[in-house]
Amino acid sequence: MSKEKNVVTLTYGCQMSERDAETLTEITRQEGYNRTNDLENADLIIVNTCCVRESAENKILGKIGDLKKLKDNNPNLKIAISGCMVQQPGALERLQKRAPHVDIWMGTHNLHEFSELLHRSDTGAKVAEIWQEPHETKESTPLAEKGKLQANVNIMYGCDNFCSYCIVPHVRGRERSRKPDDIVQEIKNLVANGCKEVTLLGQNVNSYGKDFVPPYDFADLLQEVDQIPDLLRIRFITSHPKDLSDKLIQAIAKGSKLCEHVHLPLQSGSNSILACMNRQYTREYYMSIVEKIRELLPQATLTTDIIVGFPGETEEDFEQTLAMINSVHYSQAFTFMYSKRSGTPAASMEDQIPLQVKKQRLQKLMSLQNEESYQLRQRMIGKCYEVLVEGPSKNNPNRLTGRTRGNILVVFDGPQEIIGSLVSLRILEAGSWTLVGELVESK
């Protein structure tokens, strides 16, 4: 009897990266590997990388270095590195010199080839396969893990926006939309295996379908997915403000399963900085989108991404960003210090902001948003909300946890058998990030 093989998948970055890691893990399952979190007893370790920020890249490089000790102790261990960091122009040679203990290097465009690369490495040879451009849009390995309540589903790949700070178009390629029928069938397969909630993924979901003839857009897809039986909830990420249409907002309002949560990256509240970022909208246009969402989806929560310390950002520019926080009232903001990415226009811009200034601005921004988040959740106390029960709380396994349709976390006491169900919870307590509720009834 052959020895069981174990695989550990380490993932860094966005939901798109997480979905890629799931694809790789499924490919290894088909190759006879069992998924585990035990690095010491792994036969294969996959590190799926991110390069959006320097801090993430440094963390990944440190982890890859740490894996050398495991390789020294177990020469039969295979180490595979995939994803955006590998896909960067000129990165492979630099990474191979830094980590000669790695067996397989693979970019973002050829995940479906991982099985072949794995077999090629059986001879002991080092394998590297980095496509510079995506070939035809390949269907990713279907995922239908039994009992998995939530799943990410790619609806498109790549990005055409070329924001001046962003490396994504250079490592993910130009936009390519998956066929609606393939997306719907994947979701039906997931639902048949117990999935209750899907998150539709794209670097800019609002531009989905622009490469289709006859016309078929993201709102059309949402309306179709909303009709899938036994699916309870639909989420999506990420929306670019310049492409968020009235039709899309109306589709969310009409849909019974579409969650009233829109992640709408702002990045900056200053028109001059937005122009330098090549975001292709103004603060005034952004606010007009927010007003439409508030009008048609009054119960919707808004979340965002914000970068501080972009080259040339003055105190006045930064104050305009703070003013947007006060005007929009986000439920949550993902905030970052600007980080140079080689190959992007912003990396060579003049007036780079000193690190200490960036840190001060980030702390001020986070403090303001934390108060906004706290006040929003305080207003929820005493009200009832629909929650999908996800399972035991990570911090207290004796309690259950779930999220409102607005994507706000709630912990509460309840029986295990309601996991996977929609329940109504009355909110009793609220902090900046988490609510405490009590069970009212199951739906």
PDB file of N, CA and C in Angstrom, residues 235-313:
ATOM      1  N   ARG A 235     -22.971  37.386  -2.916  1.00  0.00           N
ATOM      2  CA  ARG A 235     -22.146  38.577  -2.695  1.00  0.00           C
ATOM      3  C   ARG A 235     -21.230  38.747  -3.900  1.00  0.00           C
ATOM      4  N   PHE A 236     -20.563  39.878  -3.997  1.00  0.00           N
ATOM      5  CA  PHE A 236     -19.614  40.093  -5.083  1.00  0.00           C
ATOM      6  C   PHE A 236     -18.568  41.108  -4.659  1.00  0.00           C
ATOM      7  N   ILE A 237     -17.416  41.016  -5.303  1.00  0.00           N
ATOM      8  CA  ILE A 237     -16.294  41.916  -5.038  1.00  0.00           C
ATOM      9  C   ILE A 237     -15.332  41.800  -6.225  1.00  0.00           C
ATOM     10  N   THR A 238     -14.781  42.891  -6.763  1.00  0.00           N
ATOM     11  CA  THR A 238     -14.820  44.251  -6.280  1.00  0.00           C
ATOM     12  C   THR A 238     -15.493  45.119  -7.337  1.00  0.00           C
ATOM     13  N   SER A 239     -16.133  46.199  -6.920  1.00  0.00           N
ATOM     14  CA  SER A 239     -16.790  47.128  -7.836  1.00  0.00           C
ATOM     15  C   SER A 239     -15.924  48.357  -8.072  1.00  0.00           C
ATOM     16  N   HIS A 240     -15.681  48.679  -9.322  1.00  0.00           N
ATOM     17  CA  HIS A 240     -14.997  49.941  -9.639  1.00  0.00           C
ATOM     18  C   HIS A 240     -16.068  51.018  -9.783  1.00  0.00           C
ATOM     19  N   PRO A 241     -15.931  52.140  -9.084  1.00  0.00           N
ATOM     20  CA  PRO A 241     -16.976  53.171  -9.128  1.00  0.00           C
ATOM     21  C   PRO A 241     -17.317  53.663 -10.530  1.00  0.00           C
ATOM     22  N   LYS A 242     -16.337  53.742 -11.416  1.00  0.00           N
ATOM     23  CA  LYS A 242     -16.595  54.307 -12.745  1.00  0.00           C
ATOM     24  C   LYS A 242     -17.541  53.442 -13.571  1.00  0.00           C
ATOM     25  N   ASP A 243     -17.678  52.168 -13.211  1.00  0.00           N
ATOM     26  CA  ASP A 243     -18.494  51.240 -13.999  1.00  0.00           C
ATOM     27  C   ASP A 243     -19.746  50.754 -13.263  1.00  0.00           C
ATOM     28  N   LEU A 244     -20.051  51.346 -12.112  1.00  0.00           N
ATOM     29  CA  LEU A 244     -21.222  50.891 -11.355  1.00  0.00           C
ATOM     30  C   LEU A 244     -22.470  51.577 -11.928  1.00  0.00           C
ATOM     31  N   SER A 245     -23.313  50.790 -12.598  1.00  0.00           N
ATOM     32  CA  SER A 245     -24.450  51.332 -13.339  1.00  0.00           C
ATOM     33  C   SER A 245     -25.721  51.366 -12.498  1.00  0.00           C
ATOM     34  N   ASP A 246     -26.665  52.199 -12.932  1.00  0.00           N
ATOM     35  CA  ASP A 246     -27.989  52.220 -12.300  1.00  0.00           C
ATOM     36  C   ASP A 246     -28.644  50.851 -12.424  1.00  0.00           C
ATOM     37  N   LYS A 247     -28.438  50.196 -13.549  1.00  0.00           N
ATOM     38  CA  LYS A 247     -29.017  48.865 -13.775  1.00  0.00           C
ATOM     39  C   LYS A 247     -28.525  47.869 -12.730  1.00  0.00           C
ATOM     40  N   LEU A 248     -27.249  47.976 -12.362  1.00  0.00           N
ATOM     41  CA  LEU A 248     -26.694  47.070 -11.359  1.00  0.00           C
ATOM     42  C   LEU A 248     -27.306  47.333  -9.987  1.00  0.00           C
ATOM     43  N   ILE A 249     -27.418  48.602  -9.615  1.00  0.00           N
ATOM     44  CA  ILE A 249     -28.026  48.927  -8.315  1.00  0.00           C
ATOM     45  C   ILE A 249     -29.459  48.428  -8.266  1.00  0.00           C
ATOM     46  N   GLN A 250     -30.197  48.600  -9.360  1.00  0.00           N
ATOM     47  CA  GLN A 250     -31.581  48.139  -9.424  1.00  0.00           C
ATOM     48  C   GLN A 250     -31.664  46.615  -9.341  1.00  0.00           C
ATOM     49  N   ALA A 251     -30.690  45.923  -9.930  1.00  0.00           N
ATOM     50  CA  ALA A 251     -30.673  44.461  -9.871  1.00  0.00           C
ATOM     51  C   ALA A 251     -30.490  43.979  -8.435  1.00  0.00           C
ATOM     52  N   ILE A 252     -29.621  44.650  -7.686  1.00  0.00           N
ATOM     53  CA  ILE A 252     -29.420  44.289  -6.278  1.00  0.00           C
ATOM     54  C   ILE A 252     -30.704  44.532  -5.490  1.00  0.00           C
ATOM     55  N   ALA A 253     -31.359  45.662  -5.762  1.00  0.00           N
ATOM     56  CA  ALA A 253     -32.587  46.006  -5.042  1.00  0.00           C
ATOM     57  C   ALA A 253     -33.695  44.991  -5.310  1.00  0.00           C
ATOM     58  N   LYS A 254     -33.759  44.475  -6.529  1.00  0.00           N
ATOM     59  CA  LYS A 254     -34.826  43.541  -6.910  1.00  0.00           C
ATOM     60  C   LYS A 254     -34.518  42.106  -6.501  1.00  0.00           C
ATOM     61  N   GLY A 255     -33.253  41.763  -6.392  1.00  0.00           N
ATOM     62  CA  GLY A 255     -32.875  40.377  -6.119  1.00  0.00           C
ATOM     63  C   GLY A 255     -33.224  39.943  -4.708  1.00  0.00           C
ATOM     64  N   SER A 256     -33.702  38.740  -4.565  1.00  0.00           N
ATOM     65  CA  SER A 256     -34.070  38.234  -3.236  1.00  0.00           C
ATOM     66  C   SER A 256     -32.871  37.680  -2.481  1.00  0.00           C
ATOM     67  N   LYS A 257     -31.840  37.254  -3.198  1.00  0.00           N
ATOM     68  CA  LYS A 257     -30.676  36.621  -2.565  1.00  0.00           C
ATOM     69  C   LYS A 257     -29.430  37.513  -2.588  1.00  0.00           C
ATOM     70  N   LEU A 258     -29.516  38.617  -3.311  1.00  0.00           N
ATOM     71  CA  LEU A 258     -28.377  39.520  -3.437  1.00  0.00           C
ATOM     72  C   LEU A 258     -28.234  40.356  -2.176  1.00  0.00           C
ATOM     73  N   CYS A 259     -27.098  40.210  -1.518  1.00  0.00           N
ATOM     74  CA  CYS A 259     -26.873  40.904  -0.249  1.00  0.00           C
ATOM     75  C   CYS A 259     -26.653  42.397  -0.479  1.00  0.00           C
ATOM     76  N   GLU A 260     -27.212  43.202   0.429  1.00  0.00           N
ATOM     77  CA  GLU A 260     -27.144  44.654   0.304  1.00  0.00           C
ATOM     78  C   GLU A 260     -25.831  45.170   0.901  1.00  0.00           C
ATOM     79  N   HIS A 261     -24.760  44.766   0.283  1.00  0.00           N
ATOM     80  CA  HIS A 261     -23.422  45.199   0.691  1.00  0.00           C
ATOM     81  C   HIS A 261     -22.624  45.484  -0.561  1.00  0.00           C
ATOM     82  N   VAL A 262     -22.098  46.697  -0.676  1.00  0.00           N
ATOM     83  CA  VAL A 262     -21.310  47.074  -1.848  1.00  0.00           C
ATOM     84  C   VAL A 262     -19.930  47.514  -1.386  1.00  0.00           C
ATOM     85  N   HIS A 263     -18.910  46.802  -1.870  1.00  0.00           N
ATOM     86  CA  HIS A 263     -17.533  47.218  -1.601  1.00  0.00           C
ATOM     87  C   HIS A 263     -17.122  48.139  -2.737  1.00  0.00           C
ATOM     88  N   LEU A 264     -16.922  49.417  -2.413  1.00  0.00           N
ATOM     89  CA  LEU A 264     -16.719  50.451  -3.421  1.00  0.00           C
ATOM     90  C   LEU A 264     -15.424  51.207  -3.115  1.00  0.00           C
ATOM     91  N   PRO A 265     -14.292  50.754  -3.640  1.00  0.00           N
ATOM     92  CA  PRO A 265     -13.013  51.381  -3.318  1.00  0.00           C
ATOM     93  C   PRO A 265     -12.979  52.870  -3.678  1.00  0.00           C
ATOM     94  N   LEU A 266     -12.624  53.684  -2.708  1.00  0.00           N
ATOM     95  CA  LEU A 266     -12.472  55.124  -2.918  1.00  0.00           C
ATOM     96  C   LEU A 266     -11.029  55.457  -3.287  1.00  0.00           C
ATOM     97  N   GLN A 267     -10.084  54.938  -2.524  1.00  0.00           N
ATOM     98  CA  GLN A 267      -8.634  55.134  -2.646  1.00  0.00           C
ATOM     99  C   GLN A 267      -8.183  56.517  -2.200  1.00  0.00           C
ATOM    100  N   SER A 268      -8.878  57.573  -2.601  1.00  0.00           N
ATOM    101  CA  SER A 268      -8.545  58.920  -2.120  1.00  0.00           C
ATOM    102  C   SER A 268      -9.769  59.811  -2.273  1.00  0.00           C
ATOM    103  N   GLY A 269      -9.872  60.806  -1.387  1.00  0.00           N
ATOM    104  CA  GLY A 269     -10.948  61.779  -1.483  1.00  0.00           C
ATOM    105  C   GLY A 269     -10.565  63.023  -2.240  1.00  0.00           C
ATOM    106  N   SER A 270      -9.341  63.076  -2.752  1.00  0.00           N
ATOM    107  CA  SER A 270      -8.824  64.253  -3.461  1.00  0.00           C
ATOM    108  C   SER A 270      -8.884  64.036  -4.965  1.00  0.00           C
ATOM    109  N   ASN A 271      -9.491  64.970  -5.671  1.00  0.00           N
ATOM    110  CA  ASN A 271      -9.576  64.845  -7.124  1.00  0.00           C
ATOM    111  C   ASN A 271      -8.206  64.843  -7.789  1.00  0.00           C
ATOM    112  N   SER A 272      -7.286  65.642  -7.285  1.00  0.00           N
ATOM    113  CA  SER A 272      -5.954  65.687  -7.897  1.00  0.00           C
ATOM    114  C   SER A 272      -5.224  64.352  -7.704  1.00  0.00           C
ATOM    115  N   ILE A 273      -5.373  63.747  -6.526  1.00  0.00           N
ATOM    116  CA  ILE A 273      -4.745  62.440  -6.280  1.00  0.00           C
ATOM    117  C   ILE A 273      -5.449  61.357  -7.093  1.00  0.00           C
ATOM    118  N   LEU A 274      -6.770  61.406  -7.170  1.00  0.00           N
ATOM    119  CA  LEU A 274      -7.505  60.430  -7.981  1.00  0.00           C
ATOM    120  C   LEU A 274      -7.045  60.486  -9.429  1.00  0.00           C
ATOM    121  N   ALA A 275      -6.787  61.694  -9.944  1.00  0.00           N
ATOM    122  CA  ALA A 275      -6.305  61.829 -11.316  1.00  0.00           C
ATOM    123  C   ALA A 275      -4.917  61.216 -11.460  1.00  0.00           C
ATOM    124  N   CYS A 276      -4.039  61.468 -10.487  1.00  0.00           N
ATOM    125  CA  CYS A 276      -2.697  60.872 -10.524  1.00  0.00           C
ATOM    126  C   CYS A 276      -2.750  59.352 -10.408  1.00  0.00           C
ATOM    127  N   MET A 277      -3.743  58.863  -9.697  1.00  0.00           N
ATOM    128  CA  MET A 277      -3.922  57.424  -9.555  1.00  0.00           C
ATOM    129  C   MET A 277      -4.532  56.781 -10.811  1.00  0.00           C
ATOM    130  N   ASN A 278      -5.021  57.599 -11.728  1.00  0.00           N
ATOM    131  CA  ASN A 278      -5.727  57.132 -12.927  1.00  0.00           C
ATOM    132  C   ASN A 278      -6.989  56.340 -12.548  1.00  0.00           C
ATOM    133  N   ARG A 279      -7.722  56.872 -11.558  1.00  0.00           N
ATOM    134  CA  ARG A 279      -8.936  56.183 -11.121  1.00  0.00           C
ATOM    135  C   ARG A 279     -10.154  56.479 -12.017  1.00  0.00           C
ATOM    136  N   GLN A 280     -10.090  57.517 -12.814  1.00  0.00           N
ATOM    137  CA  GLN A 280     -11.104  57.807 -13.837  1.00  0.00           C
ATOM    138  C   GLN A 280     -12.466  58.194 -13.257  1.00  0.00           C
ATOM    139  N   TYR A 281     -12.472  58.764 -12.070  1.00  0.00           N
ATOM    140  CA  TYR A 281     -13.675  59.371 -11.512  1.00  0.00           C
ATOM    141  C   TYR A 281     -13.229  60.478 -10.562  1.00  0.00           C
ATOM    142  N   THR A 282     -14.182  61.319 -10.186  1.00  0.00           N
ATOM    143  CA  THR A 282     -13.929  62.383  -9.216  1.00  0.00           C
ATOM    144  C   THR A 282     -14.656  62.056  -7.919  1.00  0.00           C
ATOM    145  N   ARG A 283     -14.342  62.793  -6.871  1.00  0.00           N
ATOM    146  CA  ARG A 283     -15.043  62.608  -5.598  1.00  0.00           C
ATOM    147  C   ARG A 283     -16.530  62.914  -5.766  1.00  0.00           C
ATOM    148  N   GLU A 284     -16.866  63.905  -6.623  1.00  0.00           N
ATOM    149  CA  GLU A 284     -18.257  64.260  -6.847  1.00  0.00           C
ATOM    150  C   GLU A 284     -19.008  63.116  -7.533  1.00  0.00           C
ATOM    151  N   TYR A 285     -18.362  62.492  -8.519  1.00  0.00           N
ATOM    152  CA  TYR A 285     -19.003  61.357  -9.185  1.00  0.00           C
ATOM    153  C   TYR A 285     -19.171  60.198  -8.209  1.00  0.00           C
ATOM    154  N   TYR A 286     -18.156  59.956  -7.417  1.00  0.00           N
ATOM    155  CA  TYR A 286     -18.233  58.885  -6.413  1.00  0.00           C
ATOM    156  C   TYR A 286     -19.415  59.121  -5.484  1.00  0.00           C
ATOM    157  N   MET A 287     -19.572  60.345  -4.998  1.00  0.00           N
ATOM    158  CA  MET A 287     -20.680  60.653  -4.093  1.00  0.00           C
ATOM    159  C   MET A 287     -22.029  60.496  -4.789  1.00  0.00           C
ATOM    160  N   SER A 288     -22.095  60.758  -6.090  1.00  0.00           N
ATOM    161  CA  SER A 288     -23.359  60.555  -6.807  1.00  0.00           C
ATOM    162  C   SER A 288     -23.743  59.081  -6.842  1.00  0.00           C
ATOM    163  N   ILE A 289     -22.732  58.200  -6.951  1.00  0.00           N
ATOM    164  CA  ILE A 289     -22.982  56.754  -6.899  1.00  0.00           C
ATOM    165  C   ILE A 289     -23.472  56.361  -5.507  1.00  0.00           C
ATOM    166  N   VAL A 290     -22.825  56.894  -4.480  1.00  0.00           N
ATOM    167  CA  VAL A 290     -23.232  56.600  -3.101  1.00  0.00           C
ATOM    168  C   VAL A 290     -24.681  57.033  -2.879  1.00  0.00           C
ATOM    169  N   GLU A 291     -25.040  58.213  -3.368  1.00  0.00           N
ATOM    170  CA  GLU A 291     -26.407  58.709  -3.188  1.00  0.00           C
ATOM    171  C   GLU A 291     -27.435  57.819  -3.876  1.00  0.00           C
ATOM    172  N   LYS A 292     -27.090  57.297  -5.058  1.00  0.00           N
ATOM    173  CA  LYS A 292     -27.997  56.372  -5.754  1.00  0.00           C
ATOM    174  C   LYS A 292     -28.171  55.082  -4.962  1.00  0.00           C
ATOM    175  N   ILE A 293     -27.063  54.576  -4.401  1.00  0.00           N
ATOM    176  CA  ILE A 293     -27.147  53.357  -3.589  1.00  0.00           C
ATOM    177  C   ILE A 293     -28.013  53.608  -2.364  1.00  0.00           C
ATOM    178  N   ARG A 294     -27.810  54.743  -1.700  1.00  0.00           N
ATOM    179  CA  ARG A 294     -28.601  55.073  -0.508  1.00  0.00           C
ATOM    180  C   ARG A 294     -30.087  55.207  -0.846  1.00  0.00           C
ATOM    181  N   GLU A 295     -30.378  55.713  -2.045  1.00  0.00           N
ATOM    182  CA  GLU A 295     -31.773  55.910  -2.443  1.00  0.00           C
ATOM    183  C   GLU A 295     -32.468  54.595  -2.752  1.00  0.00           C
ATOM    184  N   LEU A 296     -31.803  53.737  -3.530  1.00  0.00           N
ATOM    185  CA  LEU A 296     -32.422  52.490  -3.968  1.00  0.00           C
ATOM    186  C   LEU A 296     -32.193  51.338  -2.995  1.00  0.00           C
ATOM    187  N   LEU A 297     -31.143  51.436  -2.176  1.00  0.00           N
ATOM    188  CA  LEU A 297     -30.812  50.389  -1.198  1.00  0.00           C
ATOM    189  C   LEU A 297     -30.562  51.036   0.160  1.00  0.00           C
ATOM    190  N   PRO A 298     -31.590  51.583   0.771  1.00  0.00           N
ATOM    191  CA  PRO A 298     -31.387  52.335   2.018  1.00  0.00           C
ATOM    192  C   PRO A 298     -30.778  51.509   3.143  1.00  0.00           C
ATOM    193  N   GLN A 299     -30.937  50.197   3.080  1.00  0.00           N
ATOM    194  CA  GLN A 299     -30.392  49.340   4.128  1.00  0.00           C
ATOM    195  C   GLN A 299     -28.984  48.855   3.819  1.00  0.00           C
ATOM    196  N   ALA A 300     -28.424  49.262   2.690  1.00  0.00           N
ATOM    197  CA  ALA A 300     -27.118  48.752   2.260  1.00  0.00           C
ATOM    198  C   ALA A 300     -25.984  49.264   3.137  1.00  0.00           C
ATOM    199  N   THR A 301     -24.972  48.425   3.319  1.00  0.00           N
ATOM    200  CA  THR A 301     -23.722  48.855   3.948  1.00  0.00           C
ATOM    201  C   THR A 301     -22.684  49.044   2.854  1.00  0.00           C
ATOM    202  N   LEU A 302     -21.827  50.016   3.057  1.00  0.00           N
ATOM    203  CA  LEU A 302     -20.743  50.305   2.122  1.00  0.00           C
ATOM    204  C   LEU A 302     -19.406  50.080   2.810  1.00  0.00           C
ATOM    205  N   THR A 303     -18.514  49.411   2.129  1.00  0.00           N
ATOM    206  CA  THR A 303     -17.138  49.274   2.593  1.00  0.00           C
ATOM    207  C   THR A 303     -16.223  49.793   1.494  1.00  0.00           C
ATOM    208  N   THR A 304     -14.954  50.026   1.829  1.00  0.00           N
ATOM    209  CA  THR A 304     -14.082  50.673   0.851  1.00  0.00           C
ATOM    210  C   THR A 304     -12.623  50.322   1.074  1.00  0.00           C
ATOM    211  N   ASP A 305     -11.787  50.723   0.120  1.00  0.00           N
ATOM    212  CA  ASP A 305     -10.325  50.673   0.229  1.00  0.00           C
ATOM    213  C   ASP A 305      -9.805  52.102   0.130  1.00  0.00           C
ATOM    214  N   ILE A 306      -8.810  52.434   0.952  1.00  0.00           N
ATOM    215  CA  ILE A 306      -8.217  53.773   0.929  1.00  0.00           C
ATOM    216  C   ILE A 306      -6.707  53.658   1.058  1.00  0.00           C
ATOM    217  N   ILE A 307      -6.004  54.427   0.235  1.00  0.00           N
ATOM    218  CA  ILE A 307      -4.547  54.491   0.281  1.00  0.00           C
ATOM    219  C   ILE A 307      -4.135  55.864   0.795  1.00  0.00           C
ATOM    220  N   VAL A 308      -3.261  55.900   1.794  1.00  0.00           N
ATOM    221  CA  VAL A 308      -2.719  57.178   2.264  1.00  0.00           C
ATOM    222  C   VAL A 308      -1.258  57.278   1.837  1.00  0.00           C
ATOM    223  N   GLY A 309      -0.809  58.516   1.675  1.00  0.00           N
ATOM    224  CA  GLY A 309       0.597  58.730   1.355  1.00  0.00           C
ATOM    225  C   GLY A 309       0.955  58.475  -0.087  1.00  0.00           C
ATOM    226  N   PHE A 310      -0.028  58.571  -0.996  1.00  0.00           N
ATOM    227  CA  PHE A 310       0.302  58.457  -2.410  1.00  0.00           C
ATOM    228  C   PHE A 310       1.226  59.616  -2.793  1.00  0.00           C
ATOM    229  N   PRO A 311       2.141  59.407  -3.753  1.00  0.00           N
ATOM    230  CA  PRO A 311       3.073  60.479  -4.118  1.00  0.00           C
ATOM    231  C   PRO A 311       2.358  61.810  -4.393  1.00  0.00           C
ATOM    232  N   GLY A 312       2.848  62.865  -3.746  1.00  0.00           N
ATOM    233  CA  GLY A 312       2.282  64.185  -3.945  1.00  0.00           C
ATOM    234  C   GLY A 312       1.103  64.514  -3.060  1.00  0.00           C
ATOM    235  N   GLU A 313       0.666  63.581  -2.219  1.00  0.00           N
ATOM    236  CA  GLU A 313      -0.499  63.833  -1.364  1.00  0.00           C
ATOM    237  C   GLU A 313      -0.159  64.895  -0.314  1.00  0.00           C
TER     238      GLU A 313
END
